[in-house]
Amino acid sequence: MRKTLGPKLTDSSWDVIQGGFDSGNYWIYSSASPVGDILSRLGVRFASATASVGEGDTRSVSYERADLLKDADYVVHYTNNDGSPADDIQKLFALRTFKELPAAKKHRVAGTPDFLPGSYSDAMGVVDSVENASRGQAG
Protein backbone atom coordinates (compact mmCIF):
# COMPACT_ATOMS: atom_id res chain seq x y z
CA MET A 1 0.00 0.00 0.00
CA ARG A 2 2.88 2.36 0.73
CA LYS A 3 4.06 1.86 -2.84
CA THR A 4 0.58 2.19 -4.37
CA LEU A 5 -0.56 5.24 -2.42
CA GLY A 6 2.85 6.70 -1.52
CA PRO A 7 2.38 10.46 -2.09
CA LYS A 8 -1.19 10.42 -0.75
CA LEU A 9 0.17 9.06 2.51
CA THR A 10 3.38 11.06 2.82
CA ASP A 11 2.18 14.35 1.37
CA SER A 12 -0.84 14.60 3.64
CA SER A 13 -1.13 14.87 7.41
CA TRP A 14 -3.17 12.62 9.68
CA ASP A 15 -4.63 12.92 13.19
CA VAL A 16 -5.88 10.00 15.28
CA ILE A 17 -8.81 10.55 17.64
CA GLN A 18 -11.41 8.71 19.68
CA GLY A 19 -14.52 9.80 21.52
CA GLY A 20 -13.50 10.35 25.09
CA PHE A 21 -14.70 8.73 28.25
CA ASP A 22 -14.26 12.08 29.97
CA SER A 23 -17.54 13.96 29.83
CA GLY A 24 -17.43 16.59 27.06
CA ASN A 25 -13.99 15.56 25.78
CA TYR A 26 -12.43 13.56 22.97
CA TRP A 27 -9.01 11.95 22.95
CA ILE A 28 -6.11 12.63 20.62
CA TYR A 29 -3.79 9.65 20.26
CA SER A 30 -0.04 9.70 19.74
CA SER A 31 1.78 8.39 16.71
CA ALA A 32 2.85 5.42 18.87
CA SER A 33 -0.75 4.35 19.57
CA PRO A 34 -1.86 1.08 17.93
CA VAL A 35 -3.41 2.92 14.95
CA GLY A 36 -0.60 5.49 14.93
CA ASP A 37 1.98 2.73 14.72
CA ILE A 38 0.24 1.19 11.72
CA LEU A 39 0.01 4.60 10.05
CA SER A 40 3.70 5.23 10.78
CA ARG A 41 4.65 1.99 9.08
CA LEU A 42 2.69 3.11 6.03
CA GLY A 43 4.74 6.31 5.89
CA VAL A 44 2.01 8.68 7.05
CA ARG A 45 2.97 12.14 8.28
CA PHE A 46 1.13 13.20 11.43
CA ALA A 47 -0.67 16.51 11.86
CA SER A 48 0.13 18.71 14.84
CA ALA A 49 -2.52 17.36 17.25
CA THR A 50 -1.29 13.76 17.07
CA ALA A 51 2.36 14.82 16.74
CA SER A 52 2.08 16.84 19.97
CA VAL A 53 0.98 13.89 22.11
CA GLY A 54 3.77 12.07 23.95
CA GLU A 55 4.70 8.61 22.74
CA GLY A 56 2.11 6.07 23.81
CA ASP A 57 -0.07 8.70 25.48
CA THR A 58 -3.46 10.22 24.78
CA ARG A 59 -4.57 13.78 25.32
CA SER A 60 -8.08 14.51 26.53
CA VAL A 61 -9.45 17.78 25.13
CA SER A 62 -12.82 19.49 25.10
CA TYR A 63 -15.09 18.94 22.11
CA GLU A 64 -14.97 22.71 21.68
CA ARG A 65 -11.28 22.36 20.75
CA ALA A 66 -11.99 20.89 17.33
CA ASP A 67 -9.60 23.58 16.06
CA LEU A 68 -6.70 21.42 17.25
CA LEU A 69 -7.36 19.26 14.17
CA LYS A 70 -7.19 22.19 11.74
CA ASP A 71 -4.02 21.14 9.93
CA ALA A 72 -5.01 17.50 9.43
CA ASP A 73 -5.79 16.44 5.88
CA TYR A 74 -7.30 13.24 7.31
CA VAL A 75 -8.75 12.33 10.69
CA VAL A 76 -8.95 8.67 11.74
CA HIS A 77 -11.42 7.71 14.48
CA TYR A 78 -12.91 4.69 16.19
CA THR A 79 -16.23 3.27 14.99
CA ASN A 80 -18.52 0.51 16.13
CA ASN A 81 -18.62 -2.66 14.02
CA ASP A 82 -21.63 -1.32 12.12
CA GLY A 83 -19.63 1.78 11.09
CA SER A 84 -21.41 4.18 13.44
CA PRO A 85 -19.23 6.57 15.46
CA ALA A 86 -18.06 5.07 18.77
CA ASP A 87 -17.73 6.60 22.20
CA ASP A 88 -19.74 9.80 21.65
CA ILE A 89 -17.39 11.15 18.96
CA GLN A 90 -20.50 12.21 17.02
CA LYS A 91 -20.76 15.08 19.53
CA LEU A 92 -17.51 16.42 18.09
CA PHE A 93 -18.62 15.79 14.51
CA ALA A 94 -21.85 17.77 15.11
CA LEU A 95 -20.01 20.97 16.03
CA ARG A 96 -19.79 23.73 13.41
CA THR A 97 -16.09 24.15 14.19
CA PHE A 98 -15.48 20.51 13.30
CA LYS A 99 -17.60 20.67 10.14
CA GLU A 100 -15.47 23.63 8.99
CA LEU A 101 -12.18 21.73 9.30
CA PRO A 102 -10.45 20.92 5.99
CA ALA A 103 -10.65 17.15 6.65
CA ALA A 104 -14.38 17.33 7.35
CA LYS A 105 -15.12 19.60 4.37
CA LYS A 106 -13.27 17.22 2.06
CA HIS A 107 -14.94 14.14 3.60
CA ARG A 108 -11.63 12.80 4.85
CA VAL A 109 -12.80 11.62 8.25
CA ALA A 110 -12.07 7.90 8.27
CA GLY A 111 -13.60 5.52 10.75
CA THR A 112 -12.30 2.09 11.63
CA PRO A 113 -13.76 -0.54 13.94
CA ASP A 114 -10.20 -1.91 14.24
CA PHE A 115 -8.94 1.10 16.21
CA LEU A 116 -7.48 -1.14 18.92
CA PRO A 117 -6.08 -3.94 16.76
CA GLY A 118 -5.48 -7.22 18.52
CA SER A 119 -4.61 -9.35 15.51
CA TYR A 120 -3.15 -9.25 12.05
CA SER A 121 -6.63 -9.11 10.51
CA ASP A 122 -7.49 -6.10 12.71
CA ALA A 123 -4.31 -4.36 11.56
CA MET A 124 -5.30 -5.07 7.96
CA GLY A 125 -8.70 -3.55 8.75
CA VAL A 126 -6.93 -0.32 9.72
CA VAL A 127 -4.92 -0.45 6.49
CA ASP A 128 -8.15 -0.93 4.51
CA SER A 129 -9.73 2.09 6.25
CA VAL A 130 -6.68 4.23 5.46
CA GLU A 131 -6.67 3.06 1.86
CA ASN A 132 -10.38 3.84 1.48
CA ALA A 133 -9.88 7.29 3.01
CA SER A 134 -6.93 8.10 0.78
CA ARG A 135 -8.98 7.09 -2.27
CA GLY A 136 -11.82 9.38 -1.23
CA GLN A 137 -14.04 6.72 0.33
CA ALA A 138 -13.74 7.80 3.97
CA GLY A 139 -16.44 6.67 6.34
N, CA and C of each residue as an Amber inpcrd file, in Angstrom:
protein
   417
   0.8220000  -1.1860000   0.0000000   0.0000000   0.0000000   0.0000000
   0.8680000   1.2530000   0.0000000   1.9780000   1.1980000   0.7140000
   2.8760000   2.3580000   0.7280000   3.3260000   2.6880000  -0.6860000
   3.6130000   1.6600000  -1.4700000   4.0620000   1.8610000  -2.8420000
   2.9220000   2.3740000  -3.7250000   1.7380000   1.8250000  -3.5570000
   0.5840000   2.1910000  -4.3730000   0.0940000   3.6070000  -4.0890000
   0.0210000   3.9520000  -2.8100000  -0.5590000   5.2390000  -2.4160000
   0.4710000   6.2480000  -1.9410000   1.7390000   5.9080000  -2.0300000
   2.8500000   6.7020000  -1.5220000   2.6150000   8.1710000  -1.2650000
   2.5170000   9.0090000  -2.3080000   2.3760000  10.4550000  -2.0870000
   1.1130000  10.8410000  -1.3150000   0.0250000  10.0970000  -1.4990000
  -1.1940000  10.4150000  -0.7540000  -0.9910000  10.2130000   0.7420000
  -0.0900000   9.3250000   1.0990000   0.1750000   9.0640000   2.5080000
   1.2300000  10.0130000   3.0650000   2.2660000  10.2500000   2.3100000
   3.3800000  11.0560000   2.8200000   3.2010000  12.5490000   2.6110000
   2.3810000  12.9370000   1.6520000   2.1810000  14.3550000   1.3740000
   0.9640000  14.9380000   2.0890000   0.3080000  14.1330000   2.8720000
  -0.8420000  14.6030000   3.6390000  -0.5700000  14.3560000   5.1180000
  -1.3410000  15.0230000   5.9590000  -1.1290000  14.8700000   7.4070000
  -2.3670000  14.2280000   8.0320000  -2.1290000  13.4430000   9.0650000
  -3.1750000  12.6250000   9.6810000  -3.2140000  12.8420000  11.1840000
  -4.4190000  12.9190000  11.7380000  -4.6260000  12.9170000  13.1900000
  -5.4420000  11.6890000  13.5600000  -5.2190000  11.1980000  14.7660000
  -5.8790000   9.9980000  15.2750000  -6.6510000  10.3820000  16.5280000
  -7.9790000  10.1540000  16.5060000  -8.8140000  10.5540000  17.6420000
  -9.8120000   9.4520000  18.0160000 -10.3470000   9.5910000  19.2050000
 -11.4120000   8.7100000  19.6790000 -12.3320000   9.5280000  20.5640000
 -13.6090000   9.1810000  20.5700000 -14.5180000   9.8050000  21.5210000
 -14.0040000   9.5280000  22.9160000 -14.0730000  10.5030000  23.7650000
 -13.5000000  10.3470000  25.0930000 -14.4560000   9.7410000  26.0910000
 -13.9030000   9.2350000  27.1420000 -14.6970000   8.7250000  28.2460000
 -14.7940000   9.7830000  29.3350000 -14.1450000  10.9280000  29.0890000
 -14.2600000  12.0820000  29.9690000 -15.4100000  12.9070000  29.4260000
 -16.3530000  13.2370000  30.2720000 -17.5400000  13.9650000  29.8260000
 -17.1540000  15.2380000  29.0720000 -17.6670000  15.3820000  27.8440000
 -17.4340000  16.5880000  27.0560000 -16.0910000  16.6470000  26.3630000
 -15.3340000  15.5640000  26.3770000 -13.9950000  15.5610000  25.7810000
 -13.8330000  14.4510000  24.7580000 -12.8780000  14.6250000  23.8620000
 -12.4310000  13.5580000  22.9740000 -10.9440000  13.3600000  23.2210000
 -10.4180000  12.2700000  22.7370000  -9.0120000  11.9470000  22.9520000
  -8.2340000  12.0400000  21.6490000  -7.0590000  12.6160000  21.7300000
  -6.1090000  12.6270000  20.6180000  -5.0360000  11.5960000  20.9610000
  -4.7680000  10.7200000  20.0420000  -3.7890000   9.6490000  20.2590000
  -2.4380000  10.0150000  19.6670000  -1.3930000   9.4500000  20.2350000
  -0.0410000   9.6990000  19.7370000   0.2480000   8.8480000  18.5040000
   1.3460000   9.1600000  17.8750000   1.7810000   8.3890000  16.7080000
   2.2170000   6.9800000  17.1010000   2.4340000   6.7430000  18.3930000
   2.8450000   5.4220000  18.8720000   1.6580000   4.6060000  19.3790000
   0.4380000   5.1210000  19.2160000  -0.7530000   4.3480000  19.5720000
  -0.8710000   3.1740000  18.6040000  -1.7350000   2.2010000  18.8690000
  -1.8580000   1.0850000  17.9280000  -2.1500000   1.5370000  16.4900000
  -3.1140000   2.4330000  16.3020000  -3.4150000   2.9150000  14.9460000
  -2.2680000   3.7930000  14.4500000  -1.7210000   4.6360000  15.3120000
  -0.6000000   5.4870000  14.9310000   0.5920000   4.6900000  14.4540000
   0.8570000   3.5780000  15.1100000   1.9800000   2.7270000  14.7230000
   1.7610000   2.1570000  13.3220000   0.5440000   1.7150000  13.0550000
   0.2380000   1.1910000  11.7190000   0.4050000   2.2940000  10.6770000
  -0.1280000   3.4800000  10.9710000   0.0090000   4.6050000  10.0460000
   1.4810000   4.9560000   9.8260000   2.2640000   4.9390000  10.8980000
   3.7030000   5.2320000  10.7800000   4.3840000   4.2710000   9.8280000
   4.0410000   3.0090000   9.9440000   4.6520000   1.9880000   9.0800000
   4.2520000   2.1580000   7.6150000   3.1190000   2.8260000   7.3980000
   2.6890000   3.1110000   6.0290000   3.3490000   4.3680000   5.4740000
   4.0500000   5.1030000   6.3290000   4.7430000   6.3070000   5.8920000
   3.9560000   7.5870000   6.0680000   2.8700000   7.5080000   6.8280000
   2.0150000   8.6760000   7.0490000   2.7590000   9.7490000   7.8400000
   2.4770000  10.9990000   7.5120000   2.9740000  12.1440000   8.2790000
   1.8410000  12.5840000   9.2020000   2.1540000  12.8420000  10.4540000
   1.1250000  13.2020000  11.4260000   0.9350000  14.7110000  11.5070000
  -0.3240000  15.1000000  11.6630000  -0.6730000  16.5080000  11.8560000
  -0.3020000  16.9090000  13.2840000  -0.3930000  18.1880000  13.5710000
   0.1300000  18.7110000  14.8350000  -0.5490000  18.1610000  16.0850000
  -1.8460000  17.8570000  16.0420000  -2.5170000  17.3570000  17.2510000
  -1.9240000  16.0180000  17.6690000  -1.8540000  15.0720000  16.7520000
  -1.2850000  13.7560000  17.0700000   0.2100000  13.8690000  17.3410000
   0.9100000  14.6660000  16.5610000   2.3600000  14.8170000  16.7400000
   2.7120000  15.4180000  18.1020000   1.7830000  16.1830000  18.6910000
   2.0780000  16.8410000  19.9680000   1.8520000  15.9550000  21.1860000
   1.2610000  14.7830000  20.9920000   0.9840000  13.8880000  22.1140000
   2.2030000  13.0040000  22.3460000   2.6070000  12.8870000  23.5940000
   3.7700000  12.0750000  23.9470000   3.5980000  10.6290000  23.5300000
   4.7100000   9.9820000  23.2340000   4.7030000   8.6120000  22.7400000
   3.9040000   7.6840000  23.6530000   2.9220000   7.0190000  23.0700000
   2.1100000   6.0680000  23.8060000   1.0240000   6.6900000  24.6670000
   0.9090000   8.0130000  24.6530000  -0.0720000   8.7040000  25.4840000
  -1.3060000   9.0830000  24.6690000  -2.2940000   9.5850000  25.3870000
  -3.4580000  10.2180000  24.7830000  -3.6120000  11.5750000  25.4400000
  -4.3110000  12.4520000  24.7570000  -4.5680000  13.7850000  25.3160000
  -6.0680000  14.0140000  25.2800000  -6.6490000  14.2510000  26.4190000
  -8.0770000  14.5120000  26.5320000  -8.3130000  16.0110000  26.3720000
  -9.1570000  16.3690000  25.3820000  -9.4520000  17.7800000  25.1280000
 -10.9470000  17.9640000  24.9440000 -11.4170000  19.1520000  25.2320000
 -12.8250000  19.4900000  25.1030000 -13.2780000  19.3920000  23.6510000
 -14.5220000  18.9620000  23.4570000 -15.0860000  18.9360000  22.1070000
 -14.9780000  20.3030000  21.4470000 -15.0530000  21.3520000  22.2360000
 -14.9660000  22.7130000  21.6800000 -13.5980000  23.0150000  21.0820000
 -12.6210000  22.1600000  21.3060000 -11.2770000  22.3560000  20.7500000
 -11.0800000  21.5700000  19.4540000 -12.1040000  21.5220000  18.6450000
 -11.9870000  20.8900000  17.3310000 -10.8930000  21.5570000  16.5090000
 -10.6200000  22.8350000  16.8010000  -9.5950000  23.5830000  16.0600000
  -8.2200000  22.9420000  16.1470000  -7.9950000  22.0880000  17.1390000
  -6.6990000  21.4200000  17.2510000  -6.4290000  20.5060000  16.0530000
  -7.4750000  20.1580000  15.3200000  -7.3570000  19.2600000  14.1670000
  -7.2890000  20.0250000  12.8410000  -7.0870000  21.3230000  12.9240000
  -7.1940000  22.1880000  11.7370000  -6.1650000  21.9120000  10.6430000
  -5.0120000  21.3790000  10.9810000  -4.0170000  21.1440000   9.9320000
  -3.9730000  19.6960000   9.4580000  -4.9430000  18.8900000   9.8800000
  -5.0090000  17.5000000   9.4280000  -5.7250000  17.4240000   8.0790000
  -5.1180000  16.7280000   7.1490000  -5.7880000  16.4450000   5.8800000
  -6.7760000  15.2920000   6.0470000  -6.4620000  14.3990000   6.9930000
  -7.3030000  13.2440000   7.3070000  -7.4040000  13.1000000   8.8200000
  -8.5530000  12.6350000   9.2820000  -8.7550000  12.3270000  10.6910000
  -9.2640000  10.8910000  10.7780000  -8.5640000  10.0620000  11.5340000
  -8.9520000   8.6690000  11.7390000  -9.5890000   8.5560000  13.1180000
 -10.7200000   7.8630000  13.1990000 -11.4220000   7.7120000  14.4760000
 -11.9790000   6.3000000  14.6210000 -12.3780000   6.0050000  15.8270000
 -12.9120000   4.6900000  16.1870000 -14.3960000   4.6160000  15.8600000
 -14.8110000   3.5010000  15.2430000 -16.2300000   3.2650000  14.9870000
 -16.6580000   1.9410000  15.6190000 -17.9630000   1.7990000  15.7500000
 -18.5240000   0.5070000  16.1300000 -18.4450000  -0.4200000  14.9240000
 -18.7020000  -1.6970000  15.1300000 -18.6150000  -2.6600000  14.0210000
 -19.5740000  -2.3460000  12.8840000 -20.6760000  -1.6660000  13.1730000
 -21.6280000  -1.3190000  12.1160000 -21.2520000  -0.0290000  11.3800000
 -20.1070000   0.5640000  11.7410000 -19.6270000   1.7790000  11.0940000
 -20.0840000   3.0720000  11.7440000 -20.9540000   2.9740000  12.7380000
 -21.4070000   4.1810000  13.4360000 -20.3060000   4.6950000  14.3630000
 -20.2660000   6.0010000  14.5940000 -19.2350000   6.5730000  15.4600000
 -19.2960000   5.9770000  16.8720000 -18.1480000   5.6740000  17.4340000
 -18.0640000   5.0730000  18.7660000 -17.7430000   6.1230000  19.8280000
 -18.1400000   5.8430000  21.0190000 -17.7320000   6.6040000  22.2030000
 -18.0560000   8.0920000  22.1320000 -19.2310000   8.4190000  21.6750000
 -19.7410000   9.7970000  21.6520000 -18.9510000  10.7560000  20.7710000
 -18.1500000  10.2540000  19.8370000 -17.3900000  11.1500000  18.9580000
 -18.3250000  11.9540000  18.0500000 -19.5520000  11.4710000  17.8530000
 -20.5020000  12.2080000  17.0200000 -20.7970000  13.5820000  17.6140000
 -20.5850000  13.7550000  18.9220000 -20.7610000  15.0830000  19.5330000
 -19.7350000  16.0630000  18.9650000 -18.5370000  15.5910000  18.7310000
 -17.5060000  16.4230000  18.0950000 -17.8790000  16.6950000  16.6440000
 -18.2970000  15.6510000  15.9300000 -18.6180000  15.7890000  14.5130000
 -19.7850000  16.7400000  14.2700000 -20.6680000  16.9060000  15.2540000
 -21.8470000  17.7660000  15.1080000 -21.5280000  19.2490000  15.2570000
 -20.3700000  19.5740000  15.8020000 -20.0060000  20.9710000  16.0290000
 -19.6590000  21.6810000  14.7170000 -20.1040000  22.9190000  14.5960000
 -19.7920000  23.7260000  13.4140000 -18.2820000  23.8410000  13.2180000
 -17.5430000  24.0080000  14.3120000 -16.0880000  24.1520000  14.1930000
 -15.4480000  22.8980000  13.6040000 -16.0120000  21.7350000  13.9040000
 -15.4840000  20.5110000  13.3010000 -15.8670000  20.4520000  11.8250000
 -17.1120000  20.7380000  11.5230000 -17.5970000  20.6740000  10.1430000
 -16.8380000  21.6120000   9.2190000 -16.2240000  22.6690000   9.7860000
 -15.4710000  23.6350000   8.9920000 -14.0030000  23.2550000   8.8110000
 -13.5740000  22.1800000   9.4500000 -12.1840000  21.7270000   9.2980000
 -11.9500000  21.2200000   7.8750000 -10.7400000  21.4130000   7.3420000
 -10.4490000  20.9180000   5.9920000 -10.7530000  19.4230000   5.8150000
 -10.3960000  18.5950000   6.7730000 -10.6480000  17.1540000   6.6470000
 -12.1380000  16.8570000   6.5710000 -12.9280000  17.5520000   7.3650000
 -14.3820000  17.3320000   7.3480000 -14.9920000  17.8420000   6.0480000
 -14.5830000  19.0250000   5.6110000 -15.1240000  19.5960000   4.3700000
 -14.8290000  18.7180000   3.1630000 -13.6650000  18.0650000   3.1890000
 -13.2670000  17.2220000   2.0580000 -13.6740000  15.7650000   2.2520000
 -14.4560000  15.4960000   3.2980000 -14.9380000  14.1380000   3.5990000
 -13.7860000  13.1590000   3.8020000 -12.8050000  13.6160000   4.5630000
 -11.6270000  12.7980000   4.8480000 -11.5630000  12.4410000   6.3330000
 -12.6970000  12.0810000   6.8680000 -12.7960000  11.6230000   8.2530000
 -13.0540000  10.1230000   8.1630000 -12.0330000   9.3440000   8.4930000
 -12.0690000   7.9030000   8.2680000 -12.2840000   7.1410000   9.5620000
 -13.3350000   6.3560000   9.5870000 -13.6040000   5.5220000  10.7470000
 -13.0780000   4.1170000  10.5560000 -12.7120000   3.4890000  11.6670000
 -12.3010000   2.0870000  11.6320000 -12.7630000   1.3890000  12.8990000
 -13.3910000   0.2220000  12.7580000 -13.7570000  -0.5440000  13.9440000
 -12.5430000  -1.2700000  14.5350000 -11.4220000  -1.2260000  13.8190000
 -10.2020000  -1.9140000  14.2430000  -9.2160000  -0.9600000  14.9150000
  -9.7440000   0.0370000  15.5960000  -8.9450000   1.0980000  16.2070000
  -7.9630000   0.5610000  17.2510000  -8.3410000  -0.5060000  17.9140000
  -7.4790000  -1.1420000  18.9190000  -7.1530000  -2.5470000  18.4300000
  -6.3240000  -2.6430000  17.3950000  -6.0780000  -3.9390000  16.7600000
  -5.4460000  -4.9420000  17.7170000  -6.0080000  -6.1460000  17.6780000
  -5.4810000  -7.2200000  18.5190000  -5.0020000  -8.3970000  17.7010000
  -5.0300000  -8.2510000  16.3810000  -4.6140000  -9.3450000  15.5110000
  -4.1500000  -8.7750000  14.1740000  -3.5900000  -9.6400000  13.3790000
  -3.1520000  -9.2460000  12.0460000  -4.3370000  -8.7940000  11.2150000
  -5.4600000  -9.5010000  11.3140000  -6.6310000  -9.1140000  10.5090000
  -7.1730000  -7.7590000  10.9480000  -7.0930000  -7.4340000  12.2500000
  -7.4870000  -6.0970000  12.7090000  -6.5690000  -5.0380000  12.1140000
  -5.2730000  -5.3200000  12.1200000  -4.3100000  -4.3640000  11.5580000
  -4.5980000  -4.1440000  10.0710000  -4.9530000  -5.2070000   9.3720000
  -5.2990000  -5.0740000   7.9600000  -6.5910000  -4.2770000   7.7890000
  -7.4920000  -4.3660000   8.7770000  -8.7040000  -3.5460000   8.7480000
  -8.3690000  -2.0680000   8.8230000  -7.3780000  -1.7100000   9.6360000
  -6.9280000  -0.3200000   9.7230000  -6.3420000   0.1020000   8.3730000
  -5.5160000  -0.7540000   7.7930000  -4.9180000  -0.4520000   6.4860000
  -6.0200000  -0.2410000   5.4480000  -7.0410000  -1.0880000   5.4580000
  -8.1540000  -0.9320000   4.5100000  -8.8570000   0.4050000   4.7130000
  -9.0660000   0.8040000   5.9640000  -9.7250000   2.0850000   6.2550000
  -8.8920000   3.2530000   5.7450000  -7.5870000   3.1760000   5.9310000
  -6.6830000   4.2280000   5.4650000  -6.6810000   4.2700000   3.9390000
  -6.6430000   3.1090000   3.3340000  -6.6710000   3.0560000   1.8640000
  -7.9680000   3.6570000   1.3340000  -9.1040000   3.2950000   1.9280000
 -10.3830000   3.8420000   1.4810000 -10.4160000   5.3570000   1.6480000
  -9.9050000   5.8460000   2.7710000  -9.8790000   7.2950000   3.0110000
  -9.0080000   7.9970000   1.9860000  -7.8480000   7.4420000   1.7150000
  -6.9340000   8.0970000   0.7790000  -7.4380000   8.0550000  -0.6550000
  -8.3740000   7.1750000  -0.9310000  -8.9840000   7.0880000  -2.2680000
 -10.3020000   7.8400000  -2.3240000 -10.6130000   8.5810000  -1.2340000
 -11.8220000   9.3810000  -1.2320000 -13.0650000   8.6410000  -0.8170000
 -12.8950000   7.5300000  -0.0960000 -14.0380000   6.7240000   0.3340000
 -14.1070000   6.6740000   1.8550000 -13.7530000   7.7610000   2.5020000
 -13.7400000   7.8020000   3.9740000 -15.1380000   7.5840000   4.5170000
 -15.1510000   6.9600000   5.6980000 -16.4380000   6.6730000   6.3400000
 -16.8040000   7.6840000   7.3740000
